[in-house]
Structures are given as structure tokens and as C-alpha cells.
PDB file of C-alpha atoms in Angstrom:
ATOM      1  CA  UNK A 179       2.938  -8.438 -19.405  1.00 60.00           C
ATOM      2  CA  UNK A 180       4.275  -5.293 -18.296  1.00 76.00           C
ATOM      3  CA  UNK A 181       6.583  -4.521 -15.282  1.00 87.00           C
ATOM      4  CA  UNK A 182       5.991  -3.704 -11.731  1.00 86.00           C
ATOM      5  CA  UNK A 183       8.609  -2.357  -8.762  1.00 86.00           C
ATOM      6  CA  UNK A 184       8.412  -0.820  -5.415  1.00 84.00           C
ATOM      7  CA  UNK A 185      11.101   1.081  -5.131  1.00 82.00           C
ATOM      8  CA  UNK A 186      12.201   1.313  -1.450  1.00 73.00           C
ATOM      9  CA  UNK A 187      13.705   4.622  -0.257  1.00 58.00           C
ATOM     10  CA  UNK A 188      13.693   4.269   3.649  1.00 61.00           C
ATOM     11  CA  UNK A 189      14.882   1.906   5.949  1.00 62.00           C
ATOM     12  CA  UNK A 190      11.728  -0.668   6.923  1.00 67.00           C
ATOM     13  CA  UNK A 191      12.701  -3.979   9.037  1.00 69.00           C
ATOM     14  CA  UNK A 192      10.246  -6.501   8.042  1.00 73.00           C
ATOM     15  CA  UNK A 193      11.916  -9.011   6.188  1.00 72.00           C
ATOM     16  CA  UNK A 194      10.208 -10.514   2.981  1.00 76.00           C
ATOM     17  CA  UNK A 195       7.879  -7.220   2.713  1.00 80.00           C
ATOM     18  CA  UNK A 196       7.746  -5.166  -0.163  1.00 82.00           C
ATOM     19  CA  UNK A 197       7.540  -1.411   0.738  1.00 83.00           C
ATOM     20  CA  UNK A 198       7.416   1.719  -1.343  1.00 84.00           C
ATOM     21  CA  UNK A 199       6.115   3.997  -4.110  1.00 86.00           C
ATOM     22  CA  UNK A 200       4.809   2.243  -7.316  1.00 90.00           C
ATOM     23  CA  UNK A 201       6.279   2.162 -10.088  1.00 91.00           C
ATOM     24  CA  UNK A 202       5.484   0.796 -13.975  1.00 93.00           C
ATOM     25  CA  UNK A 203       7.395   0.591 -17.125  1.00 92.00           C
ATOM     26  CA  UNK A 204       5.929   1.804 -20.288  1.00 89.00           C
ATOM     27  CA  UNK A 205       6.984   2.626 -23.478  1.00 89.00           C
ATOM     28  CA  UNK A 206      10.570   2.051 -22.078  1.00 91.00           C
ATOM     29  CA  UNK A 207      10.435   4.584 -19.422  1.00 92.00           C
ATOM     30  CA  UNK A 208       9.980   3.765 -15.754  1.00 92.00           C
ATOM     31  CA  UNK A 209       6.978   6.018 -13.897  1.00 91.00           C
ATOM     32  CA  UNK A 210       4.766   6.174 -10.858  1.00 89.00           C
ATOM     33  CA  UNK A 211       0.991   5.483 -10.164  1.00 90.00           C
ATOM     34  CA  UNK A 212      -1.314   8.222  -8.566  1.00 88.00           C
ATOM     35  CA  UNK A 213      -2.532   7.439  -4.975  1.00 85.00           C
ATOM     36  CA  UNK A 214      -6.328   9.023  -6.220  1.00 83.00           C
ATOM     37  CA  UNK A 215      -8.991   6.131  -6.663  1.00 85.00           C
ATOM     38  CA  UNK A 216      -6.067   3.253  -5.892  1.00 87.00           C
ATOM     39  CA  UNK A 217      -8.332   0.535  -4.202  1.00 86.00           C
ATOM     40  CA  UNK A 218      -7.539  -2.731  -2.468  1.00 84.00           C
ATOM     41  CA  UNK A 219      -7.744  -4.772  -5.338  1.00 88.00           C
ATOM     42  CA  UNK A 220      -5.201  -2.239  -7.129  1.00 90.00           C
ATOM     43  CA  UNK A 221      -2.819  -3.473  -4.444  1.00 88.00           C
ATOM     44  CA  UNK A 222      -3.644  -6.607  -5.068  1.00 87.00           C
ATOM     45  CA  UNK A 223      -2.712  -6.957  -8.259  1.00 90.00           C
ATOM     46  CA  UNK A 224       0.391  -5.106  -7.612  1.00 90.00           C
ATOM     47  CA  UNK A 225       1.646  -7.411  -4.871  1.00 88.00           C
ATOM     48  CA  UNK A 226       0.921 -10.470  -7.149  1.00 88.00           C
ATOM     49  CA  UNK A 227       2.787  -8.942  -9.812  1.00 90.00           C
ATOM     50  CA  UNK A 228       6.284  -8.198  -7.673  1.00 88.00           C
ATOM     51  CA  UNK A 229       5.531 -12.593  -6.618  1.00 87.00           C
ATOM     52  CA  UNK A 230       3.555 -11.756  -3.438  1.00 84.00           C
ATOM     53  CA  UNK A 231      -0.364 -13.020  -2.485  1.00 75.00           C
ATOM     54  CA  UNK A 232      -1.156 -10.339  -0.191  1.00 63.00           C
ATOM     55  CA  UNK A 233      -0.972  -6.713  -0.346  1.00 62.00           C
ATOM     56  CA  UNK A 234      -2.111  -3.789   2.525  1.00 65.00           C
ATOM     57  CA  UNK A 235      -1.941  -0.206   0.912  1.00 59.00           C
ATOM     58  CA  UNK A 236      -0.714   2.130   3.440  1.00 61.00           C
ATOM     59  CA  UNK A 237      -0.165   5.598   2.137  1.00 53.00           C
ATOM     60  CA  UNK A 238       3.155   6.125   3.634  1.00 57.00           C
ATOM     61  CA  UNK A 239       3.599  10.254   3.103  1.00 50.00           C
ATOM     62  CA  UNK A 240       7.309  10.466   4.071  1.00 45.00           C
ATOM     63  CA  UNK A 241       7.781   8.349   1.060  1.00 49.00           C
ATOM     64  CA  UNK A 242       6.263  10.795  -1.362  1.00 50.00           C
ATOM     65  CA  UNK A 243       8.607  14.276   0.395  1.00 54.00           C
ATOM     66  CA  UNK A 244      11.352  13.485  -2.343  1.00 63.00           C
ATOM     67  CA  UNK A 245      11.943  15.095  -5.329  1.00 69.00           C
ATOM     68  CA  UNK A 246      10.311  12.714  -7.691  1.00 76.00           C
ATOM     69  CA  UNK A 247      10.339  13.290 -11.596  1.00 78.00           C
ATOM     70  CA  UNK A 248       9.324  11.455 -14.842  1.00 84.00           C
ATOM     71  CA  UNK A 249       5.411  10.487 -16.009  1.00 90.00           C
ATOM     72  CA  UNK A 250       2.241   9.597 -13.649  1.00 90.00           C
ATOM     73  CA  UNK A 251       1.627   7.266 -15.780  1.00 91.00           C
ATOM     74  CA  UNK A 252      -1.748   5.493 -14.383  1.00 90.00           C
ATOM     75  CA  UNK A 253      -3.995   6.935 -12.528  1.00 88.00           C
ATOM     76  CA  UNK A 254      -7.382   5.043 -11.074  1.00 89.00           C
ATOM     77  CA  UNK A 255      -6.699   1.445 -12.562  1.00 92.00           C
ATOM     78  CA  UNK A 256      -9.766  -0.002 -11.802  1.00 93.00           C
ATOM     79  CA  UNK A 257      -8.520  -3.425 -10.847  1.00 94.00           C
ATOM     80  CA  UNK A 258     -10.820  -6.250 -10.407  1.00 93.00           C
ATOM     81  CA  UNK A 259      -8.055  -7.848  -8.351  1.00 88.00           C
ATOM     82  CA  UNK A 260      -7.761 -10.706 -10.575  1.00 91.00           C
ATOM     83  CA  UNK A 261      -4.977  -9.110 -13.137  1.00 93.00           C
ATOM     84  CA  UNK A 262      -1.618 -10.297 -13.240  1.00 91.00           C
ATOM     85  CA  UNK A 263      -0.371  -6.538 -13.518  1.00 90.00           C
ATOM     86  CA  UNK A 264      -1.796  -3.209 -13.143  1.00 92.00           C
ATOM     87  CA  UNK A 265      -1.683  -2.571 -16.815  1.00 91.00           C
ATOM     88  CA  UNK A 266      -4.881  -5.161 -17.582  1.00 93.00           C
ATOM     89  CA  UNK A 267      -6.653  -3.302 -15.460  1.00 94.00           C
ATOM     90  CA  UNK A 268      -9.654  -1.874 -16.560  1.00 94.00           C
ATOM     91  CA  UNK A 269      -9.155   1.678 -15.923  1.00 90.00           C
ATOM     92  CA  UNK A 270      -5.647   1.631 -17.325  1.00 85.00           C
ATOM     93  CA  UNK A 271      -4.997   4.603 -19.393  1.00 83.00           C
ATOM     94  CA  UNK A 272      -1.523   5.322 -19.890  1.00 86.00           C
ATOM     95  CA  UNK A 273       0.175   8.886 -19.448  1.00 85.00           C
ATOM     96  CA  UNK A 274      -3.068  10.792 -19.319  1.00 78.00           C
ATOM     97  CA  UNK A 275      -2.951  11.507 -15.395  1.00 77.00           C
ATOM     98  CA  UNK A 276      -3.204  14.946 -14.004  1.00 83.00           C
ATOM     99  CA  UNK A 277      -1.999  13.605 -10.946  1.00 84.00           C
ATOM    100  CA  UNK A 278       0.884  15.620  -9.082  1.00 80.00           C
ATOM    101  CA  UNK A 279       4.066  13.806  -7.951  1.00 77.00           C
ATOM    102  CA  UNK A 280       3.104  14.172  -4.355  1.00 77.00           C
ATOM    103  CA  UNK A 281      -0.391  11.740  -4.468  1.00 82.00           C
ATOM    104  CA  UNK A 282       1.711   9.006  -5.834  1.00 85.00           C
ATOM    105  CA  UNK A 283       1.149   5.338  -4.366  1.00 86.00           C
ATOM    106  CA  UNK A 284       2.873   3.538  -2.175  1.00 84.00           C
ATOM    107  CA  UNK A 285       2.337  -0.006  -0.816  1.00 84.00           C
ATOM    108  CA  UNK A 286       3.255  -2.866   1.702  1.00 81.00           C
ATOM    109  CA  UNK A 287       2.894  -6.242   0.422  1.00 83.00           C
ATOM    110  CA  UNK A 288       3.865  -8.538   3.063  1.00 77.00           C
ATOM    111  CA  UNK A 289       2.796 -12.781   2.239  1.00 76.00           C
ATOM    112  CA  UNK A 290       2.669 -13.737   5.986  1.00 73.00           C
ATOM    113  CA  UNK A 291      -0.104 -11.511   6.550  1.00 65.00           C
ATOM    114  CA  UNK A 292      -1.291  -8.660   8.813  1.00 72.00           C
ATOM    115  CA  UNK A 293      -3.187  -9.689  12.025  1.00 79.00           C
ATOM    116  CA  UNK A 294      -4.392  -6.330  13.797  1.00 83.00           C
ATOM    117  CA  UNK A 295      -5.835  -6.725  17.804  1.00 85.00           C
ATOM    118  CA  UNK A 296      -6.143  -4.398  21.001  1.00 86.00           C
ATOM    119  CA  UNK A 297      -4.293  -5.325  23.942  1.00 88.00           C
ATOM    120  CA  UNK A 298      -4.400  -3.498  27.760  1.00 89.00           C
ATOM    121  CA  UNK A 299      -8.098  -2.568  27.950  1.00 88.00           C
ATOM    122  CA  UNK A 300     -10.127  -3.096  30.654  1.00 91.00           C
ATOM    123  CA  UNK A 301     -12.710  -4.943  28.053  1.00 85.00           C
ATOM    124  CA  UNK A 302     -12.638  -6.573  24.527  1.00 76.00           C
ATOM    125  CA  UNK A 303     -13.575  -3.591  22.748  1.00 77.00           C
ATOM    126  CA  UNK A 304     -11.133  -0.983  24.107  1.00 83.00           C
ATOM    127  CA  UNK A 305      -6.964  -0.725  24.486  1.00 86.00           C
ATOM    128  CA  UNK A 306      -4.163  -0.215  22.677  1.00 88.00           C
ATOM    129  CA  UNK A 307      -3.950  -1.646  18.692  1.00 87.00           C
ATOM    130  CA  UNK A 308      -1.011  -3.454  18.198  1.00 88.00           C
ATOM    131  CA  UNK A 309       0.292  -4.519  14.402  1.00 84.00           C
ATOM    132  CA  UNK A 310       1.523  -8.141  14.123  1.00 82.00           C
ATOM    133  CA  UNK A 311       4.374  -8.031  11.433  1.00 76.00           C
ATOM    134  CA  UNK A 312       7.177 -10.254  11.287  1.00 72.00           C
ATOM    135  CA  UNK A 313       6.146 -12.276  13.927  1.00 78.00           C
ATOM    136  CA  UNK A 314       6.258  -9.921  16.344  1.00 82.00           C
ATOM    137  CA  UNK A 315       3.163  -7.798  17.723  1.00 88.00           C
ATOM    138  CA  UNK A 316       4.230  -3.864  18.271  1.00 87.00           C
ATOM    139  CA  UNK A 317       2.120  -0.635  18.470  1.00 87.00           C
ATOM    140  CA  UNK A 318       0.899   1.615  15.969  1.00 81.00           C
ATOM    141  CA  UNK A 319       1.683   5.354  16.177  1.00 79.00           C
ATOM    142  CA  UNK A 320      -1.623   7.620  16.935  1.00 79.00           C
ATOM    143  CA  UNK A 321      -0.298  10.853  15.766  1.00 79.00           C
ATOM    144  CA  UNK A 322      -3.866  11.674  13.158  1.00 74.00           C
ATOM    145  CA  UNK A 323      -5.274   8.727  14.755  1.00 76.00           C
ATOM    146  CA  UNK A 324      -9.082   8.942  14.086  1.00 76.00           C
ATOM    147  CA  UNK A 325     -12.926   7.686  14.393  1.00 73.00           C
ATOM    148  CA  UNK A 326     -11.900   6.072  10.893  1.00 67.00           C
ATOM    149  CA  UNK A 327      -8.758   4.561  11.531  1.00 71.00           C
ATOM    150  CA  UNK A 328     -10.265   2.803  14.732  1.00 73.00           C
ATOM    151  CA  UNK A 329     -13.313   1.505  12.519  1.00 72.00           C
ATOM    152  CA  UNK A 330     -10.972   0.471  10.151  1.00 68.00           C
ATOM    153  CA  UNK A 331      -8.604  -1.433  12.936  1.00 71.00           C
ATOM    154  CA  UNK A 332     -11.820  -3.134  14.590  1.00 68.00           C
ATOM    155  CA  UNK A 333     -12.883  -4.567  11.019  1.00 66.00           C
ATOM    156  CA  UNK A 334      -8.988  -5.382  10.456  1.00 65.00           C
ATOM    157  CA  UNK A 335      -9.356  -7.946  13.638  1.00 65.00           C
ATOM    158  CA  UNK A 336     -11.266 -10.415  11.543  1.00 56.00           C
ATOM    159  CA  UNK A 337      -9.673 -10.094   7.962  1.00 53.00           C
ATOM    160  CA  UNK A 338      -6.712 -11.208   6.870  1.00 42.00           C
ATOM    161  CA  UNK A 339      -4.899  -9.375   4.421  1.00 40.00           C
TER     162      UNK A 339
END
């Protein structure tokens, strides 16, 4: 089995989460994962690997606005979600990724779970979304807030991730 990190480079107050760009070691050198084609079950395997059951990709972009050097060295894994690390993934094909340094991954793992709702509207359907992390509830930014990320956040009321 190969090894996973998440290397954290901001400050993120949710304690027992996992945060942060993707990283691998192979062939004795530590590199990142391209963002391109990195799917839900990628995540998943990724979380389970670093001892955690769930995992929520976010693509965090201030992550990726450092100077970041060394190999891509996966890019589209192909997970089924069932690996114990990104390397028996399917797709896994090491150091041939065009990728550029700034599409590399980044995730949040977090093993007490993600509950998404909208709170303040008039109706059941409409208000605010608010993020329940940490046991506490808070709101989520809506700067490039879109059609797709409130589709997303009504379909994130009944799963559990």
C-alpha cells in the first residue's frame, strides 16, 4: 500500500477534518494529484486512506495560489470507491499527467459528516443554505454562487456524506 497526505497550508477550524491538496508518494518522492476527472469515489478512497469514512471534495482554489513544485503524479484515478488507496485505482497511471500545478486536488474529509439545509425563507424550498460542521450550523459564502451549486445544495439535504 502506498501513502496518502493532505497537506494543510491555511488555517481551517474544524477539528478532526482533514483539509488540503493531495498528495502521494511514489518511487520515493512525494507529489500531487490533478483536480481533472477526480470524482466522489476518488475522495473516498482518499479519506479512507488518511483513517477517515467520509470524504466531501471541495476544490478549495486559494489552496492551489502557491508555488507548488515536484511531479503530478496521478491524474483521473478512476476509483471505484472501494480501494484502500488511490494507487489501486483503476485509472492509476503514475507520472504520465499533463496536468498543471494549478488543477491540483484538494479535499475535506470530515467523519462526523456534512448535513446541508436552508434556513429564513418564507417556504421549505427557499432561504439561506447553512453548512453544519463541527456541530455548529453557519453560512456558506455566495460569491460564484450558481443554478448548480443550489441544485447541488438541495440534493445535499438528503445525503450524507
Amino acid at each position: 500500500m502506498g501513502l496518502t497526505r493532505v497537506r494543510r497550508n491555511f488555517e481551517f477550524n474544524i477539528p478532526g477534518a482533514k483539509v488540503g491538496r493531495v498528495e502521494v508518494l511514489w518511487q520515493g518522492q512525494w507529489g500531487t494529484v490533478c483536480d481533472q476527472g477526480f470524482t466522489k469515489d476518488d475522495t473516498k478512497v482518499v479519506c479512507r486512506s488518511l483513517g477517515l469514512r467520509n470524504g466531501w471534495m471541495v476544490p478549495f482554489y486559494s489552496i492551489n495560489r502557491e508555488i507548488v513544485t515536484g511531479p503530478v503524479w496521478l491524474e483521473k484515478p478512476s476509483c471505484q470507491g472501494d480501494e484502500t488507496w488511490l494507487g489501486e485505482c483503476p485509472g492509476a497511471s503514475w507520472g504520465t499527467s499533463s496536468c498543471h500545478h494549478t488543477r491540483i486536488v484538494s479535499i475535506f474529509c470530515y467523519d462526523q459528516g456534512v448535513k446541508v439545509r436552508l434556513a429564513g425563507g418564507e417556504q421549505p424550498e427557499t432561504g439561506r443554505v447553512e453548512v453544519r460542521l463541527g456541530g455548529q450550523w453557519g453560512t456558506i459564502c455566495d460569491d460564484f454562487f450558481d443554478h448548480l451549486d443550489a441544485q447541488v445544495s438541495l440534493r445535499s439535504q438528503e445525503e450524507a456524506y
